[in-house]
Tab-separated table of C-alpha atoms and ligand atoms in Angstrom:
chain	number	residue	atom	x	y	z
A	1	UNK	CA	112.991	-84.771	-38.340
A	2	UNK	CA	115.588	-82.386	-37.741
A	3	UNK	CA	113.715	-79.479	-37.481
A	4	UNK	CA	117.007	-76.657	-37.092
A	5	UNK	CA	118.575	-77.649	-40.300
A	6	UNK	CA	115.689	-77.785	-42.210
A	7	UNK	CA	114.909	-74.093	-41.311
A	8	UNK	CA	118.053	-73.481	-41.811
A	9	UNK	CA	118.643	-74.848	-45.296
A	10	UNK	CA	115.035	-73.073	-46.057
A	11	UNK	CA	116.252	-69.916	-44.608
A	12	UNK	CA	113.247	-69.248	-42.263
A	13	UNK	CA	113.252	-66.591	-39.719
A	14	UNK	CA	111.190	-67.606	-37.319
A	15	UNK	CA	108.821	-70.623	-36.366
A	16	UNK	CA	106.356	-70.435	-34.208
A	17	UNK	CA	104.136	-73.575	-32.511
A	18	UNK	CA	100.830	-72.701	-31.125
A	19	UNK	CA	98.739	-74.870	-28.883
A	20	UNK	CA	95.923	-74.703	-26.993
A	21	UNK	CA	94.376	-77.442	-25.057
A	22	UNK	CA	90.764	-76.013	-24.806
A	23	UNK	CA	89.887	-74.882	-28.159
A	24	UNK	CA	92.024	-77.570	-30.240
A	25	UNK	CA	93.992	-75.413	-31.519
A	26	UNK	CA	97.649	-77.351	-33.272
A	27	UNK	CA	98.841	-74.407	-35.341
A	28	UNK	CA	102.630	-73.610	-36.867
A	29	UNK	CA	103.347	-70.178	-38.118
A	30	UNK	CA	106.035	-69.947	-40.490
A	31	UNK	CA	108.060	-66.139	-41.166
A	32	UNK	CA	109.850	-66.975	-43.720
A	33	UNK	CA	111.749	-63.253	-44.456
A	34	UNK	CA	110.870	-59.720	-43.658
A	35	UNK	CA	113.418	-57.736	-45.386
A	36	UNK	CA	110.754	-56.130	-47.638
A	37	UNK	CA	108.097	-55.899	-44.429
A	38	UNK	CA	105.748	-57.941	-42.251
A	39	UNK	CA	104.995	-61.322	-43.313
A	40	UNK	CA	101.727	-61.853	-45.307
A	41	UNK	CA	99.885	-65.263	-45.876
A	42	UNK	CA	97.386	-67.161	-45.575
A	43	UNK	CA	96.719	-69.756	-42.809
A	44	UNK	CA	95.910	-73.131	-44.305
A	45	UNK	CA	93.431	-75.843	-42.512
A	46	UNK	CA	93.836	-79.251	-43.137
A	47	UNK	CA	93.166	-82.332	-40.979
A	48	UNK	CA	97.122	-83.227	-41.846
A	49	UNK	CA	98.358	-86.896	-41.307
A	50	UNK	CA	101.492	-86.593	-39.892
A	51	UNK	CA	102.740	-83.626	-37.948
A	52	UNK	CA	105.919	-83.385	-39.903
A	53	UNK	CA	103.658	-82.870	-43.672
A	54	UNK	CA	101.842	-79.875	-42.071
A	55	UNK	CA	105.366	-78.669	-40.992
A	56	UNK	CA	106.888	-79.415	-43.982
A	57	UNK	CA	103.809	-77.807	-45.684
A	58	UNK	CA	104.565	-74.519	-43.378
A	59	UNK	CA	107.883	-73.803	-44.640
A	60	UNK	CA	107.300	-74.708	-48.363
A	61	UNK	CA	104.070	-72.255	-48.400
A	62	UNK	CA	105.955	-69.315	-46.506
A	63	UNK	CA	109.128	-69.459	-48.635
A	64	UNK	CA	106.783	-69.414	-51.552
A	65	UNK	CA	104.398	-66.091	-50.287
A	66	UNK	CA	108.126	-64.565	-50.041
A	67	UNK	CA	108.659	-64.457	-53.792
A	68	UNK	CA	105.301	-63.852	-54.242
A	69	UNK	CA	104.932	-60.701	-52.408
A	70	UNK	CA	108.490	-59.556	-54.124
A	71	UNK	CA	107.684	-60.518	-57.279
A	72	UNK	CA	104.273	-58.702	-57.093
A	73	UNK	CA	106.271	-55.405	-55.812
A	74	UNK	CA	104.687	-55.372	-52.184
A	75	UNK	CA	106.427	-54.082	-49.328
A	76	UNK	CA	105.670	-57.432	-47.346
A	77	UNK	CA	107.678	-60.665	-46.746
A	78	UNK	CA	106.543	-64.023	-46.705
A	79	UNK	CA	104.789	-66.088	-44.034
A	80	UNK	CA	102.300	-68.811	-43.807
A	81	UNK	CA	100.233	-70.552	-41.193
A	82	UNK	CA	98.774	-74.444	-40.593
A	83	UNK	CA	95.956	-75.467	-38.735
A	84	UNK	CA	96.018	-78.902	-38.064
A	85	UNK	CA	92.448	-80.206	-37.847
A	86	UNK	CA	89.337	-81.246	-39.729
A	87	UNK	CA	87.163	-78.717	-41.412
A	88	UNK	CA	84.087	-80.078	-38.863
A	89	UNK	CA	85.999	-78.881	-35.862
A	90	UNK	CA	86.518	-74.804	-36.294
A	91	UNK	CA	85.104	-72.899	-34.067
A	92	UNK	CA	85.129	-69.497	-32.952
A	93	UNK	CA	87.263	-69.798	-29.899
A	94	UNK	CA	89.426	-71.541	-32.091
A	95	UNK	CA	90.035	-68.668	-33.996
A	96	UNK	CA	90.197	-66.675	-31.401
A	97	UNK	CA	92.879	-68.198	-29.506
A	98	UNK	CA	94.751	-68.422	-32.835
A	99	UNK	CA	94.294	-64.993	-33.125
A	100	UNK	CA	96.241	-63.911	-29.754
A	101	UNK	CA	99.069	-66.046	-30.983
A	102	UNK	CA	99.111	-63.427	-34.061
A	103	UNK	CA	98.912	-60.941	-32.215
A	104	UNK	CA	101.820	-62.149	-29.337
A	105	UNK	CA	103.934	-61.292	-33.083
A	106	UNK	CA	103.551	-57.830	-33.181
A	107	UNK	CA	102.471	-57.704	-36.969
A	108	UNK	CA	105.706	-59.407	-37.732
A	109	UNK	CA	103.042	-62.194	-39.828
A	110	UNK	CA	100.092	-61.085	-40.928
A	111	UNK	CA	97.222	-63.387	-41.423
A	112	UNK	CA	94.470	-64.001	-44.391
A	113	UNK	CA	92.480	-66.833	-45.911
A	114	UNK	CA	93.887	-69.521	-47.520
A	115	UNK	CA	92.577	-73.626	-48.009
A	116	UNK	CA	89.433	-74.445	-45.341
A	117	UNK	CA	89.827	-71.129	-43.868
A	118	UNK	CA	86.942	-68.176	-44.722
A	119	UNK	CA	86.218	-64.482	-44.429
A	120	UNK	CA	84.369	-65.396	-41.257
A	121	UNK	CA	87.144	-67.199	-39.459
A	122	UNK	CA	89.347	-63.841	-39.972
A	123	UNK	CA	86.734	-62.095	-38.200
A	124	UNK	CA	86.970	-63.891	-35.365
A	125	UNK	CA	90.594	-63.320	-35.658
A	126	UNK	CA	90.162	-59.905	-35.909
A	127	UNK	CA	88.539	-59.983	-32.733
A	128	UNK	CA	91.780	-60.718	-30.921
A	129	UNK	CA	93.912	-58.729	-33.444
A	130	UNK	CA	94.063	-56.412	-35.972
A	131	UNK	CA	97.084	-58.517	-38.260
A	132	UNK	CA	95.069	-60.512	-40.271
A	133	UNK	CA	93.330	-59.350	-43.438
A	134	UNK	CA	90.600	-60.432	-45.901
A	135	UNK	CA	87.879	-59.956	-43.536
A	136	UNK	CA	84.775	-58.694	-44.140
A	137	UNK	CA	83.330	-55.609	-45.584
A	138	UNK	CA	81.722	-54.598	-42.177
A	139	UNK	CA	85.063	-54.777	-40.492
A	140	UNK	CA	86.464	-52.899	-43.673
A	141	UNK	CA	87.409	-55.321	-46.154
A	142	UNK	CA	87.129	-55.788	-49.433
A	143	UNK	CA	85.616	-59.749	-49.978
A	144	UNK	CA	86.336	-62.167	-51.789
A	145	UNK	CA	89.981	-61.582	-54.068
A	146	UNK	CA	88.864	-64.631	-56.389
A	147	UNK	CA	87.774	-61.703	-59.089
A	148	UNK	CA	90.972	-60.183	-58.316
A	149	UNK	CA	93.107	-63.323	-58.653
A	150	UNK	CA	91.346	-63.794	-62.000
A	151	UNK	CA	92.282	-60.445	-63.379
A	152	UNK	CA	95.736	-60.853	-62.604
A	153	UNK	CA	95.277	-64.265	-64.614
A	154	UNK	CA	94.043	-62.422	-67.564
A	155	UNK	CA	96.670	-59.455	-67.830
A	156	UNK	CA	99.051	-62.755	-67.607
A	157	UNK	CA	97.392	-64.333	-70.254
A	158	UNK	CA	97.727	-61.356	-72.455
A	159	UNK	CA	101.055	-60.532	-71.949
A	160	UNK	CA	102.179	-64.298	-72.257
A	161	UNK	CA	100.193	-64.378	-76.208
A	162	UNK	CA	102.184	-61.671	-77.259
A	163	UNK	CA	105.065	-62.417	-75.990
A	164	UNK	CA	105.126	-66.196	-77.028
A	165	UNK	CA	102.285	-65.556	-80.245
A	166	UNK	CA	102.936	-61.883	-81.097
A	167	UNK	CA	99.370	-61.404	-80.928
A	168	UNK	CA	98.187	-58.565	-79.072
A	169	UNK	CA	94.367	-59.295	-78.563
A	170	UNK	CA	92.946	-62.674	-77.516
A	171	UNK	CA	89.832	-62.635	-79.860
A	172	UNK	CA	90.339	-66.175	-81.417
A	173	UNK	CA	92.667	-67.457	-79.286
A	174	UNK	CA	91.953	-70.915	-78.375
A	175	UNK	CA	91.938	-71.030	-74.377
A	176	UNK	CA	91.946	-74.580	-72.236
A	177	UNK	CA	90.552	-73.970	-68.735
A	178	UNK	CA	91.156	-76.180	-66.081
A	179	UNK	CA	88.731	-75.974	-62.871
A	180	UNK	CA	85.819	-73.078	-63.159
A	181	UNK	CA	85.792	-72.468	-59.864
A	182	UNK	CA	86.075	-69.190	-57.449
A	183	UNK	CA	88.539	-67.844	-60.235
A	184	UNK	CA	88.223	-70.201	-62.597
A	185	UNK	CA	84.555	-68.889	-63.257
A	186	UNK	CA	85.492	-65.123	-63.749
A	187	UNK	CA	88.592	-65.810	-65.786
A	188	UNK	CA	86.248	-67.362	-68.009
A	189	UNK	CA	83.864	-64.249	-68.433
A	190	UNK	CA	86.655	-61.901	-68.788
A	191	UNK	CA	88.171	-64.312	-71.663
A	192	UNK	CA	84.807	-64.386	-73.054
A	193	UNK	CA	84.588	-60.969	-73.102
A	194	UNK	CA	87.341	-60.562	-74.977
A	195	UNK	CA	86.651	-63.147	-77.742
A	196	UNK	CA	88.291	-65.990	-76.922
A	197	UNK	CA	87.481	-69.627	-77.763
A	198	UNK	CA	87.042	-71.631	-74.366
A	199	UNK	CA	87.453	-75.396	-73.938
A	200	UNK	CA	86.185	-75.845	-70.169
A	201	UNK	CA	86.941	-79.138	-67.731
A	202	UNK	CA	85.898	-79.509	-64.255
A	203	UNK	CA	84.915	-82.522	-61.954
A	204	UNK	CA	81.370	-80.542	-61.142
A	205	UNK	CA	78.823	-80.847	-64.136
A	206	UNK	CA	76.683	-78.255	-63.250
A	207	UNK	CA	79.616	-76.222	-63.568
A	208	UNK	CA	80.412	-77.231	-67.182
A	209	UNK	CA	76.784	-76.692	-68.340
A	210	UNK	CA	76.916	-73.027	-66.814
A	211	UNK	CA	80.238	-72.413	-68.462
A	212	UNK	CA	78.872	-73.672	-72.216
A	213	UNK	CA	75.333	-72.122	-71.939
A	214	UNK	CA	76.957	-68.382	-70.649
A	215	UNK	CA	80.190	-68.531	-72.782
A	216	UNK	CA	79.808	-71.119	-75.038
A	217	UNK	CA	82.615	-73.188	-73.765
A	218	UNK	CA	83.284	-76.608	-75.234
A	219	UNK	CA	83.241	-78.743	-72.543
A	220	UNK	CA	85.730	-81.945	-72.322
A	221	UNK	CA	87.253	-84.532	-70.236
A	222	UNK	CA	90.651	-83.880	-68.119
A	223	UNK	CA	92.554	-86.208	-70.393
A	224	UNK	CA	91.287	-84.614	-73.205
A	225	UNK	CA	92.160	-81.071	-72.099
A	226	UNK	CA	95.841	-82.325	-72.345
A	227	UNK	CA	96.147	-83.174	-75.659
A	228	UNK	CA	94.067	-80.076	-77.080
A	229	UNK	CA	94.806	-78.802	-80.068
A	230	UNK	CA	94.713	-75.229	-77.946
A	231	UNK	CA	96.848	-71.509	-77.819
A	232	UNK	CA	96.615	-71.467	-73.996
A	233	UNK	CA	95.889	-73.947	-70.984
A	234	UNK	CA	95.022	-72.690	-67.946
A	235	UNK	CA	95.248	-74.425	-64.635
A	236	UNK	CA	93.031	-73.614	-62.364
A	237	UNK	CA	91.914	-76.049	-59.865
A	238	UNK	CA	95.055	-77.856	-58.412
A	239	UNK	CA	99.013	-78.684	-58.424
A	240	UNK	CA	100.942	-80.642	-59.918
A	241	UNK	CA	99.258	-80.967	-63.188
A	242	UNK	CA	102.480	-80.692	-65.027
A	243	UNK	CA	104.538	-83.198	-64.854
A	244	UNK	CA	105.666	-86.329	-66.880
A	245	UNK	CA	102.883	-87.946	-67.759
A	246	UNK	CA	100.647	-84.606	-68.812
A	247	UNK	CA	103.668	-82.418	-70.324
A	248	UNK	CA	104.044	-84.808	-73.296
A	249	UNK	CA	100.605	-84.544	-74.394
A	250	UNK	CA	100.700	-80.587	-74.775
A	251	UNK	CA	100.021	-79.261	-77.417
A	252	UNK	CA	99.466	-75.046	-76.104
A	253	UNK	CA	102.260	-73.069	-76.746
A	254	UNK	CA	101.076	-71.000	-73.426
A	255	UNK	CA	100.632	-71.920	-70.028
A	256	UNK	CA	99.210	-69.307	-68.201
A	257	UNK	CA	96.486	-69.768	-65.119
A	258	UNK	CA	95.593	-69.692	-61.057
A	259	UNK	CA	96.160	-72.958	-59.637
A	260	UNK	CA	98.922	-72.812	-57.261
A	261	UNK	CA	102.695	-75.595	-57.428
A	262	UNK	CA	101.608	-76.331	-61.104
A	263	UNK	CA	104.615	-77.989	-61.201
A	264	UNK	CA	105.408	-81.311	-59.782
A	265	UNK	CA	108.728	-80.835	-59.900
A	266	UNK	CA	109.805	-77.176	-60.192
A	267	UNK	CA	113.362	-77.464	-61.794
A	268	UNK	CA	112.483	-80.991	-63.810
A	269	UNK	CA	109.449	-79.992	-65.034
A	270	UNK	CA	110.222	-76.115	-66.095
A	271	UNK	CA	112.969	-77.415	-68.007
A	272	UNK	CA	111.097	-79.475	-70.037
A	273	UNK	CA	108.488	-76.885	-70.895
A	274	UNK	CA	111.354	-74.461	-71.976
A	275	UNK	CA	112.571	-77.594	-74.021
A	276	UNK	CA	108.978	-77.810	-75.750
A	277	UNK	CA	109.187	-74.242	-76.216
A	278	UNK	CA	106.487	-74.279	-73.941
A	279	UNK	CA	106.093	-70.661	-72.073
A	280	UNK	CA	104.859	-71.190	-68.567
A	281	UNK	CA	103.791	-68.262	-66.733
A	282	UNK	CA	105.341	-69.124	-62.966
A	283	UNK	CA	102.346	-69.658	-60.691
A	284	UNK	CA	103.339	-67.244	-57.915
A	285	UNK	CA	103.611	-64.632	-60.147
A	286	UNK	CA	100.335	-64.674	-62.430
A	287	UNK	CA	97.727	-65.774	-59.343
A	288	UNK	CA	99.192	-62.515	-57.393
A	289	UNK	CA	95.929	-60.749	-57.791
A	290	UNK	CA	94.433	-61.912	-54.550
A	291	UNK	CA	97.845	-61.148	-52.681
A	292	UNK	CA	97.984	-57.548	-53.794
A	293	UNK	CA	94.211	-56.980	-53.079
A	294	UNK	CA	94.191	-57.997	-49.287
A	295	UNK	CA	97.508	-56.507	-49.126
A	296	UNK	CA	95.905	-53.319	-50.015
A	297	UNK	CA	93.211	-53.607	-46.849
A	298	UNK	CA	96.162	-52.937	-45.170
A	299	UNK	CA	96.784	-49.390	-45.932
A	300	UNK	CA	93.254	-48.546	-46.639
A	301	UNK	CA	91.741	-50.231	-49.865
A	302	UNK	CA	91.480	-48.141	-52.939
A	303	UNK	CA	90.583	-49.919	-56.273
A	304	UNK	CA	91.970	-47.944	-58.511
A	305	UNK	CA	95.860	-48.437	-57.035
A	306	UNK	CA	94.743	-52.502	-56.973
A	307	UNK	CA	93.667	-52.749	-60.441
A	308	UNK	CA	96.880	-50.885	-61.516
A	309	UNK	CA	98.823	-53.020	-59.047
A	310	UNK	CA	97.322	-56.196	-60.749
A	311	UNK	CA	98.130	-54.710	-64.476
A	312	UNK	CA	101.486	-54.639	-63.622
A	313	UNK	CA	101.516	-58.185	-63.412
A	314	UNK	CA	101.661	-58.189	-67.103
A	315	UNK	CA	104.889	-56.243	-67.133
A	316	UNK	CA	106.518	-57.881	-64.557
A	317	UNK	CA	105.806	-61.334	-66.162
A	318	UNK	CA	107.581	-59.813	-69.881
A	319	UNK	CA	110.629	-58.687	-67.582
A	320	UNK	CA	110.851	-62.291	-66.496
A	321	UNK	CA	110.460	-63.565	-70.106
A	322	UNK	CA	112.779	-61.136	-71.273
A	323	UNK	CA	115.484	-62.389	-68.732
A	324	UNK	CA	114.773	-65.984	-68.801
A	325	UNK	CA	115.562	-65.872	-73.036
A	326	UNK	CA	118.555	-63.605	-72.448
A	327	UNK	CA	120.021	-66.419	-69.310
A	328	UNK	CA	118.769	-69.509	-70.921
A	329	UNK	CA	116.757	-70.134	-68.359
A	330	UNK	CA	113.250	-71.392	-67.115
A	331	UNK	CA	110.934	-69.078	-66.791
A	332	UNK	CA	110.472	-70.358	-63.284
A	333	UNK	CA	114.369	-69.549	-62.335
A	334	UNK	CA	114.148	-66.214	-63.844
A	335	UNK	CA	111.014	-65.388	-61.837
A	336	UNK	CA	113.218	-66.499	-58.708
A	337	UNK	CA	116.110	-64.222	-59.866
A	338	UNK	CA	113.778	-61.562	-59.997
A	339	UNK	CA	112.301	-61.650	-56.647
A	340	UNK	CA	115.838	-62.669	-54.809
A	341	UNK	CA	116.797	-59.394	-56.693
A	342	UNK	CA	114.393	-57.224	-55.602
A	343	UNK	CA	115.108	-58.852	-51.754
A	344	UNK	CA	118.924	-58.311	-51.791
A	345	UNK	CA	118.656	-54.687	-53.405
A	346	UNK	CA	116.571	-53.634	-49.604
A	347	UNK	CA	118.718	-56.058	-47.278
A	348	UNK	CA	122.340	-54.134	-48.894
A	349	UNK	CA	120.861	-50.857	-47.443
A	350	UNK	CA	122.793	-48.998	-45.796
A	351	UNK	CA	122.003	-49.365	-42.167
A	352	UNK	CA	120.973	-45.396	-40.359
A	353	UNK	CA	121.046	-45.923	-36.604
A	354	UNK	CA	119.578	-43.830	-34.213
A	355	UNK	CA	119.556	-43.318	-30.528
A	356	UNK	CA	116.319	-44.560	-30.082
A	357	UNK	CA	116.780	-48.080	-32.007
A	358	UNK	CA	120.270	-48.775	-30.749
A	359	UNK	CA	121.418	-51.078	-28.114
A	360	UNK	CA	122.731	-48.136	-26.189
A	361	UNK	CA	119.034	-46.443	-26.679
A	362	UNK	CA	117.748	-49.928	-24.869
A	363	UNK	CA	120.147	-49.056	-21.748
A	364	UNK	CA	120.006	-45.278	-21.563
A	365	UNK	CA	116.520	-44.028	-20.557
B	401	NAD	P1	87.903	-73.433	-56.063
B	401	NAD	O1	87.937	-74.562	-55.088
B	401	NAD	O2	86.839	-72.406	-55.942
B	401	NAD	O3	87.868	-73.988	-57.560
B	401	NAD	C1	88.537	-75.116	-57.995
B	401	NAD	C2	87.701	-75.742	-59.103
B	401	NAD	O4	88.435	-76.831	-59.651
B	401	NAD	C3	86.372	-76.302	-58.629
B	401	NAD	O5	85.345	-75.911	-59.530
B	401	NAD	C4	86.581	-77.814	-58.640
B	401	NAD	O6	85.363	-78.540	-58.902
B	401	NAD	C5	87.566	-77.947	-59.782
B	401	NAD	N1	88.377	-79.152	-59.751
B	401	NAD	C6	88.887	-79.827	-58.705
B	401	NAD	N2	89.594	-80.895	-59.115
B	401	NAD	C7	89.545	-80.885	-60.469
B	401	NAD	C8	90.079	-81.708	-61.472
B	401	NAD	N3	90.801	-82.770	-61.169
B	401	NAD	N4	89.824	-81.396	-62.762
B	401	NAD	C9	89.086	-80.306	-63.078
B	401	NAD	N5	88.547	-79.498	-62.167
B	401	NAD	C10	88.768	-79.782	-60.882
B	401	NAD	O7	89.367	-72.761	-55.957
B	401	NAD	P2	89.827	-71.334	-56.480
B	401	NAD	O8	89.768	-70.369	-55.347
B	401	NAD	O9	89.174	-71.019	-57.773
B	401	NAD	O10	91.387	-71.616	-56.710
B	401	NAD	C11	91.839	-72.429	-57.762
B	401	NAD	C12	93.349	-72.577	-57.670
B	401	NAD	O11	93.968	-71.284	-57.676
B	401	NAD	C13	93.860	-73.234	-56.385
B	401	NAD	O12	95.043	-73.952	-56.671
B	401	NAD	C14	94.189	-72.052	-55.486
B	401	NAD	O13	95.157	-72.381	-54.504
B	401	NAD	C15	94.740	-71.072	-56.506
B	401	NAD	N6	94.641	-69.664	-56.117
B	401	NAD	C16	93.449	-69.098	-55.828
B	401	NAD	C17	93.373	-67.749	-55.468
B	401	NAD	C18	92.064	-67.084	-55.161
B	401	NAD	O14	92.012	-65.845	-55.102
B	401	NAD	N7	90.987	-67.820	-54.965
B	401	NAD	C19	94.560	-66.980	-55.426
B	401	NAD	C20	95.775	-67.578	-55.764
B	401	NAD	C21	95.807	-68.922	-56.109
């Protein structure tokens, strides 16, 4: 692989390999751009193949936390981490000599959970450094953001109604949920709550019974969630569940949910939503919820500026309708527009030097 021209043509900032020999630690931290601030993201553990998917993995995750975090109005940038290795081998010293790699960046990437990795791992983190977020409550977090996540989801899913429906409650509203998982679960409460008619798949049974006998949910098969005769389908278990085979069958007029790459192929497969006058809510900008709430451990977690963080999902996501209609284009490209936007209005800043941060500063003591 040619590793230099792939960052380049990604635009990454800086990559960073970390190994060590006595705990097993294989890790690759990705910075992908820190013209809003720090790079936030989750570090990822997966027993990958081939050294080149978890670095390819790397950059395509860290590029993506960059829109996310500009999209969601943070003053972060985006970064990601990879652990190469099986679930069955972390450890705490693992974690701990991860951690002093984090730390040799200064808080230029901040760490969090992501895939395999838990609110215990970051404590061990923490142990060696105080850039990594999502930890505990002892150690002055805030849990788990799956509730958070989920809320986000639901101010999406209203906005998205009105703006594709003109309906401005949900009570009736027939709503498809994919995967009742960590978010899936409380996205279906809240849209219970609020009178909506669930249809509920998920490879766990137990799951399904919970979700019919607490909110009535009709439960059905993955290839019958498809083709449902349904307002709104929500992903939220994994990607790529639109692409040419499913996008044919669908019937909702809404795609709004969690699950993260939704589509298999980003430009393809947005274009031939907008073609079926399909809306579809871009991923990274509905599932922000999480994001914004350990973002907000940072500078000393207050709910009441998260929740009205997370609401503002809802307006952000009309802006982005708004501007993909007026363009003629994907909601997806619009949402990119948006956060490249957002990034190039703080880069053209005027730079203010001073003696201190100047290269003469560096030589005069
Ligand atoms: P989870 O693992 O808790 O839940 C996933 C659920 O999907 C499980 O119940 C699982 O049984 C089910 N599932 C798996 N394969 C399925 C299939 N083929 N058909 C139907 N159901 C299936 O995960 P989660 O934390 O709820 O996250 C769900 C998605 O949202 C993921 O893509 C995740 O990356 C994304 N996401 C989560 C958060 C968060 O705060 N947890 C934030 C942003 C994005």
């Amino acid at each position: 692989m040619k590793l230099f021209s792939h960052v380049e043509q990604m635009g990454h900032e800086q990559i960073v390999f970390c190994c060590d020999k006595e705990s097993g630690l294989k890790a690759i931290i990705a910075i992908h751009d820190t013209t809003l601030g720090p790079a936030l993201g989750g570090t990822r553990l997966l027993p990958y193949e081939k050294e080149d998917d978890a670095f390819n993995d790397v950059l395509r995750l860290s590029r993506g936390m960059t829109y996310k975090a500009a999209c969601a109005g943070l003053a972060l940038g985006g970064g990601k981490a990879v652990i190469i290795a099986d679930p069955s081998q972390k450890s705490e010293a693992m974690f701990r000599s991860y951690g002093r790699f984090v730390e040799s960046l200064n808080g230029r990437y901040i760490t969090a959970e992501d895939m395999n990795t838990n609110v215990a791992n970051m404590d061990h983190i923490r142990l060696e450094t105080r850039y990594v977020t999502g930890v505990s409550a002892g150690l002055g977090g805030s849990g788990d953001p799956s509730i958070m996540t989920a809320k986000g989801v639901l101010y999406g899913i209203d906005a998205s109604v009105k703006y594709r429906l003109g309906k401005s409650e949900l009570r009736g509203i027939k709503i498809a949920v994919q995967g009742i998982g960590a978010v899936g679960k409380h996205l279906c409460k809240m849209l219970h709550d609020r009178g909506a008619q669930l249809y509920v798949t998920d490879i766990d049974d137990q799951k399904l019974k919970q979700a019919h006998s607490l909110y009535n949910a009709t439960i059905v098969t993955e290839a019958e969630l498809y083709a449902l005769d349904v307002d709104v389908y929500a992903p939220c278990a994994r990607g790529s569940v639109l692409n040419s085979s499913t996008i044919p069958k669908l019937k909702a007029k809404v795609i709004a949910g969690c699950a993260n790459n939704q589509l298999e192929d980003e430009e393809k497969h947005a274009k031939i939503l907008k073609e079926n006058k399909i809306l579809y809510a871009p991923d990274y900008v509905i599932n922000a919820g999480g994001l914004i709430n350990v973002a907000n451990e940072l500078t000393g977690y207050n709910l009441e500026k998260v929740e009205s963080e997370i609401a503002r999902i809802a307006n952000t996501l009309d802006s982005i309708y708004i501007e993909a209609d007026k363009l003629g284009l994907t909601t997806q490209e619009a949402a990119k527009r948006f956060a490249e936007k957002r990034i190039q209005s703080v880069a053209n800043l005027k730079t203010m030097s001073s003696f201190k941060h100047s290269a003469i500063g560096n030589i005069i003591k």
